[in-house]
Amino acid sequence: MTALVALFLLVQPCSAFTTVSLARTGTSARVGIHTRLPSIVDPDLFEDEEEEMLPIARNFVSAKYRRSAREHGREKCNKDDIAELLRSLLPPVTSQELGDEVEKTLEIILQNKENTEESINEENFVEAIVANSYWREARGLVVKELMYFDSLYSFYGTGEALLNDDDYEELKENLTWEGSSVATMNKKEALFVNAVAAAKRGIPIMDDQEYSSLKNDLRKERSWVVSRGQDALEKLGLDTFLGYLHRALA
């Protein structure tokens, strides 16, 4: 996977700055791509969609936890399992930012007396994720796109559904209504974006040869995911999953 991120970056035009809305002031700011924003978001992760989206987010994180525990042959995840999970659940950011956030979140989780390094409670983990500062800074759209990407990859890549049919359809319908480009992606496109994000997180899901073959297929199909600038939502100044990925690769 050593060449994967570099190959993706070559075809991903990205400006040196991105417009970010400031929730409390109603203004906007130009923030450098390497700059991490302070916590200035509203308390609700999904704003006026908490009732619909928060249960889906909890179900999604629970499914990730249970699969990890099962794959490692444990009833409950341990500290190492959780660190691995955090890398897949947090928005794509720089390696330093990701490492710092994983360490900080683990510390918060282990402050709960119910948890030890060898046994971390599922419910505690779920609540730590939905309250995570990176999730709340990214805001609902990025988190919804992250869940959608991960669910698509899980289903197409392993045959295992992370969300039940009702949750998946509600999530897809919500993203479609918001105008998110990820809701229109096919299997190959979703796999491509997931591969790049996973490589950036340090948990590659395919080797360079598989990646190159997939990328060539998408080029032949004239897919927008291999040669694109900002989509409509990014141009409006909204943070998106792909926008996070572009900045992490810069």
PDB file of N, CA and C in Angstrom, residues 112-162:
ATOM      1  N   ASN A 112     -13.383   5.254  33.030  1.00  0.00           N
ATOM      2  CA  ASN A 112     -14.589   4.626  33.566  1.00  0.00           C
ATOM      3  C   ASN A 112     -14.196   3.361  34.318  1.00  0.00           C
ATOM      4  N   LYS A 113     -14.636   3.234  35.556  1.00  0.00           N
ATOM      5  CA  LYS A 113     -14.224   2.116  36.405  1.00  0.00           C
ATOM      6  C   LYS A 113     -14.730   0.763  35.904  1.00  0.00           C
ATOM      7  N   GLU A 114     -15.720   0.781  35.017  1.00  0.00           N
ATOM      8  CA  GLU A 114     -16.219  -0.476  34.451  1.00  0.00           C
ATOM      9  C   GLU A 114     -15.234  -1.078  33.448  1.00  0.00           C
ATOM     10  N   ASN A 115     -14.307  -0.260  32.979  1.00  0.00           N
ATOM     11  CA  ASN A 115     -13.404  -0.697  31.918  1.00  0.00           C
ATOM     12  C   ASN A 115     -11.992  -0.947  32.427  1.00  0.00           C
ATOM     13  N   THR A 116     -11.341  -1.940  31.832  1.00  0.00           N
ATOM     14  CA  THR A 116      -9.922  -2.202  32.068  1.00  0.00           C
ATOM     15  C   THR A 116      -9.259  -2.357  30.709  1.00  0.00           C
ATOM     16  N   GLU A 117      -7.941  -2.439  30.693  1.00  0.00           N
ATOM     17  CA  GLU A 117      -7.245  -2.617  29.422  1.00  0.00           C
ATOM     18  C   GLU A 117      -7.597  -3.940  28.761  1.00  0.00           C
ATOM     19  N   GLU A 118      -8.046  -4.905  29.540  1.00  0.00           N
ATOM     20  CA  GLU A 118      -8.385  -6.228  29.000  1.00  0.00           C
ATOM     21  C   GLU A 118      -9.869  -6.396  28.694  1.00  0.00           C
ATOM     22  N   SER A 119     -10.709  -5.486  29.173  1.00  0.00           N
ATOM     23  CA  SER A 119     -12.152  -5.638  28.980  1.00  0.00           C
ATOM     24  C   SER A 119     -12.834  -4.272  28.981  1.00  0.00           C
ATOM     25  N   ILE A 120     -13.295  -3.857  27.813  1.00  0.00           N
ATOM     26  CA  ILE A 120     -13.951  -2.558  27.675  1.00  0.00           C
ATOM     27  C   ILE A 120     -15.421  -2.769  27.329  1.00  0.00           C
ATOM     28  N   ASN A 121     -16.280  -2.156  28.111  1.00  0.00           N
ATOM     29  CA  ASN A 121     -17.723  -2.317  27.985  1.00  0.00           C
ATOM     30  C   ASN A 121     -18.233  -1.736  26.668  1.00  0.00           C
ATOM     31  N   GLU A 122     -19.109  -2.476  26.004  1.00  0.00           N
ATOM     32  CA  GLU A 122     -19.643  -2.043  24.704  1.00  0.00           C
ATOM     33  C   GLU A 122     -20.387  -0.717  24.800  1.00  0.00           C
ATOM     34  N   GLU A 123     -21.270  -0.599  25.768  1.00  0.00           N
ATOM     35  CA  GLU A 123     -22.068   0.618  25.890  1.00  0.00           C
ATOM     36  C   GLU A 123     -21.188   1.837  26.165  1.00  0.00           C
ATOM     37  N   ASN A 124     -20.175   1.666  27.014  1.00  0.00           N
ATOM     38  CA  ASN A 124     -19.251   2.771  27.289  1.00  0.00           C
ATOM     39  C   ASN A 124     -18.538   3.206  26.017  1.00  0.00           C
ATOM     40  N   PHE A 125     -18.134   2.228  25.214  1.00  0.00           N
ATOM     41  CA  PHE A 125     -17.438   2.529  23.960  1.00  0.00           C
ATOM     42  C   PHE A 125     -18.353   3.276  22.993  1.00  0.00           C
ATOM     43  N   VAL A 126     -19.578   2.812  22.864  1.00  0.00           N
ATOM     44  CA  VAL A 126     -20.527   3.457  21.954  1.00  0.00           C
ATOM     45  C   VAL A 126     -20.736   4.914  22.347  1.00  0.00           C
ATOM     46  N   GLU A 127     -20.957   5.165  23.632  1.00  0.00           N
ATOM     47  CA  GLU A 127     -21.196   6.536  24.082  1.00  0.00           C
ATOM     48  C   GLU A 127     -19.956   7.409  23.914  1.00  0.00           C
ATOM     49  N   ALA A 128     -18.769   6.812  24.076  1.00  0.00           N
ATOM     50  CA  ALA A 128     -17.533   7.571  23.876  1.00  0.00           C
ATOM     51  C   ALA A 128     -17.391   8.007  22.426  1.00  0.00           C
ATOM     52  N   ILE A 129     -17.851   7.178  21.496  1.00  0.00           N
ATOM     53  CA  ILE A 129     -17.745   7.520  20.081  1.00  0.00           C
ATOM     54  C   ILE A 129     -18.750   8.596  19.692  1.00  0.00           C
ATOM     55  N   VAL A 130     -20.008   8.452  20.087  1.00  0.00           N
ATOM     56  CA  VAL A 130     -21.000   9.453  19.684  1.00  0.00           C
ATOM     57  C   VAL A 130     -20.742  10.799  20.363  1.00  0.00           C
ATOM     58  N   ALA A 131     -19.946  10.800  21.435  1.00  0.00           N
ATOM     59  CA  ALA A 131     -19.573  12.052  22.097  1.00  0.00           C
ATOM     60  C   ALA A 131     -18.173  12.507  21.702  1.00  0.00           C
ATOM     61  N   ASN A 132     -17.520  11.779  20.797  1.00  0.00           N
ATOM     62  CA  ASN A 132     -16.138  12.074  20.425  1.00  0.00           C
ATOM     63  C   ASN A 132     -16.000  13.466  19.809  1.00  0.00           C
ATOM     64  N   SER A 133     -14.950  14.178  20.189  1.00  0.00           N
ATOM     65  CA  SER A 133     -14.769  15.550  19.723  1.00  0.00           C
ATOM     66  C   SER A 133     -14.568  15.623  18.211  1.00  0.00           C
ATOM     67  N   TYR A 134     -13.883  14.638  17.633  1.00  0.00           N
ATOM     68  CA  TYR A 134     -13.680  14.653  16.185  1.00  0.00           C
ATOM     69  C   TYR A 134     -14.998  14.425  15.445  1.00  0.00           C
ATOM     70  N   TRP A 135     -15.819  13.523  15.950  1.00  0.00           N
ATOM     71  CA  TRP A 135     -17.131  13.320  15.334  1.00  0.00           C
ATOM     72  C   TRP A 135     -17.943  14.605  15.411  1.00  0.00           C
ATOM     73  N   ARG A 136     -17.893  15.289  16.538  1.00  0.00           N
ATOM     74  CA  ARG A 136     -18.721  16.483  16.708  1.00  0.00           C
ATOM     75  C   ARG A 136     -18.153  17.688  15.971  1.00  0.00           C
ATOM     76  N   GLU A 137     -16.849  17.743  15.798  1.00  0.00           N
ATOM     77  CA  GLU A 137     -16.271  18.798  14.967  1.00  0.00           C
ATOM     78  C   GLU A 137     -16.598  18.563  13.500  1.00  0.00           C
ATOM     79  N   ALA A 138     -16.540  17.315  13.078  1.00  0.00           N
ATOM     80  CA  ALA A 138     -16.848  16.974  11.691  1.00  0.00           C
ATOM     81  C   ALA A 138     -18.313  17.240  11.378  1.00  0.00           C
ATOM     82  N   ARG A 139     -19.164  17.037  12.375  1.00  0.00           N
ATOM     83  CA  ARG A 139     -20.601  17.249  12.289  1.00  0.00           C
ATOM     84  C   ARG A 139     -21.284  16.121  11.531  1.00  0.00           C
ATOM     85  N   GLY A 140     -22.610  16.214  11.514  1.00  0.00           N
ATOM     86  CA  GLY A 140     -23.438  15.098  11.088  1.00  0.00           C
ATOM     87  C   GLY A 140     -23.191  14.579   9.693  1.00  0.00           C
ATOM     88  N   LEU A 141     -22.978  15.472   8.717  1.00  0.00           N
ATOM     89  CA  LEU A 141     -22.825  15.022   7.336  1.00  0.00           C
ATOM     90  C   LEU A 141     -21.624  14.104   7.180  1.00  0.00           C
ATOM     91  N   VAL A 142     -20.478  14.502   7.727  1.00  0.00           N
ATOM     92  CA  VAL A 142     -19.273  13.677   7.623  1.00  0.00           C
ATOM     93  C   VAL A 142     -19.488  12.327   8.296  1.00  0.00           C
ATOM     94  N   VAL A 143     -20.100  12.335   9.470  1.00  0.00           N
ATOM     95  CA  VAL A 143     -20.330  11.089  10.202  1.00  0.00           C
ATOM     96  C   VAL A 143     -21.289  10.180   9.440  1.00  0.00           C
ATOM     97  N   LYS A 144     -22.334  10.755   8.874  1.00  0.00           N
ATOM     98  CA  LYS A 144     -23.279   9.947   8.095  1.00  0.00           C
ATOM     99  C   LYS A 144     -22.595   9.340   6.872  1.00  0.00           C
ATOM    100  N   GLU A 145     -21.759  10.121   6.203  1.00  0.00           N
ATOM    101  CA  GLU A 145     -21.036   9.594   5.043  1.00  0.00           C
ATOM    102  C   GLU A 145     -20.048   8.513   5.464  1.00  0.00           C
ATOM    103  N   LEU A 146     -19.378   8.720   6.593  1.00  0.00           N
ATOM    104  CA  LEU A 146     -18.450   7.713   7.118  1.00  0.00           C
ATOM    105  C   LEU A 146     -19.186   6.397   7.375  1.00  0.00           C
ATOM    106  N   MET A 147     -20.341   6.474   8.023  1.00  0.00           N
ATOM    107  CA  MET A 147     -21.114   5.260   8.307  1.00  0.00           C
ATOM    108  C   MET A 147     -21.569   4.585   7.022  1.00  0.00           C
ATOM    109  N   TYR A 148     -21.966   5.387   6.051  1.00  0.00           N
ATOM    110  CA  TYR A 148     -22.453   4.839   4.786  1.00  0.00           C
ATOM    111  C   TYR A 148     -21.327   4.124   4.038  1.00  0.00           C
ATOM    112  N   PHE A 149     -20.168   4.784   3.938  1.00  0.00           N
ATOM    113  CA  PHE A 149     -19.012   4.163   3.287  1.00  0.00           C
ATOM    114  C   PHE A 149     -18.650   2.841   3.955  1.00  0.00           C
ATOM    115  N   ASP A 150     -18.552   2.868   5.263  1.00  0.00           N
ATOM    116  CA  ASP A 150     -18.136   1.678   6.004  1.00  0.00           C
ATOM    117  C   ASP A 150     -19.152   0.548   5.844  1.00  0.00           C
ATOM    118  N   SER A 151     -20.420   0.903   5.855  1.00  0.00           N
ATOM    119  CA  SER A 151     -21.467  -0.107   5.693  1.00  0.00           C
ATOM    120  C   SER A 151     -21.431  -0.723   4.300  1.00  0.00           C
ATOM    121  N   LEU A 152     -21.215   0.111   3.278  1.00  0.00           N
ATOM    122  CA  LEU A 152     -21.106  -0.400   1.913  1.00  0.00           C
ATOM    123  C   LEU A 152     -19.924  -1.346   1.782  1.00  0.00           C
ATOM    124  N   TYR A 153     -18.769  -0.915   2.311  1.00  0.00           N
ATOM    125  CA  TYR A 153     -17.580  -1.757   2.192  1.00  0.00           C
ATOM    126  C   TYR A 153     -17.768  -3.075   2.925  1.00  0.00           C
ATOM    127  N   SER A 154     -18.349  -3.013   4.106  1.00  0.00           N
ATOM    128  CA  SER A 154     -18.560  -4.233   4.878  1.00  0.00           C
ATOM    129  C   SER A 154     -19.449  -5.212   4.120  1.00  0.00           C
ATOM    130  N   PHE A 155     -20.517  -4.691   3.526  1.00  0.00           N
ATOM    131  CA  PHE A 155     -21.451  -5.567   2.818  1.00  0.00           C
ATOM    132  C   PHE A 155     -20.826  -6.146   1.549  1.00  0.00           C
ATOM    133  N   TYR A 156     -20.200  -5.268   0.752  1.00  0.00           N
ATOM    134  CA  TYR A 156     -19.616  -5.725  -0.510  1.00  0.00           C
ATOM    135  C   TYR A 156     -18.320  -6.499  -0.306  1.00  0.00           C
ATOM    136  N   GLY A 157     -17.551  -6.102   0.716  1.00  0.00           N
ATOM    137  CA  GLY A 157     -16.249  -6.728   0.923  1.00  0.00           C
ATOM    138  C   GLY A 157     -16.289  -8.012   1.723  1.00  0.00           C
ATOM    139  N   THR A 158     -17.198  -8.098   2.695  1.00  0.00           N
ATOM    140  CA  THR A 158     -17.237  -9.271   3.574  1.00  0.00           C
ATOM    141  C   THR A 158     -18.585  -9.988   3.570  1.00  0.00           C
ATOM    142  N   GLY A 159     -19.600  -9.340   2.992  1.00  0.00           N
ATOM    143  CA  GLY A 159     -20.929  -9.930   2.994  1.00  0.00           C
ATOM    144  C   GLY A 159     -21.676  -9.735   4.296  1.00  0.00           C
ATOM    145  N   GLU A 160     -21.084  -8.979   5.219  1.00  0.00           N
ATOM    146  CA  GLU A 160     -21.707  -8.741   6.526  1.00  0.00           C
ATOM    147  C   GLU A 160     -22.288  -7.336   6.589  1.00  0.00           C
ATOM    148  N   ALA A 161     -23.537  -7.221   6.975  1.00  0.00           N
ATOM    149  CA  ALA A 161     -24.193  -5.923   7.084  1.00  0.00           C
ATOM    150  C   ALA A 161     -23.947  -5.318   8.465  1.00  0.00           C
ATOM    151  N   LEU A 162     -23.468  -4.078   8.502  1.00  0.00           N
ATOM    152  CA  LEU A 162     -23.286  -3.378   9.769  1.00  0.00           C
ATOM    153  C   LEU A 162     -24.588  -2.737  10.235  1.00  0.00           C
TER     154      LEU A 162
END
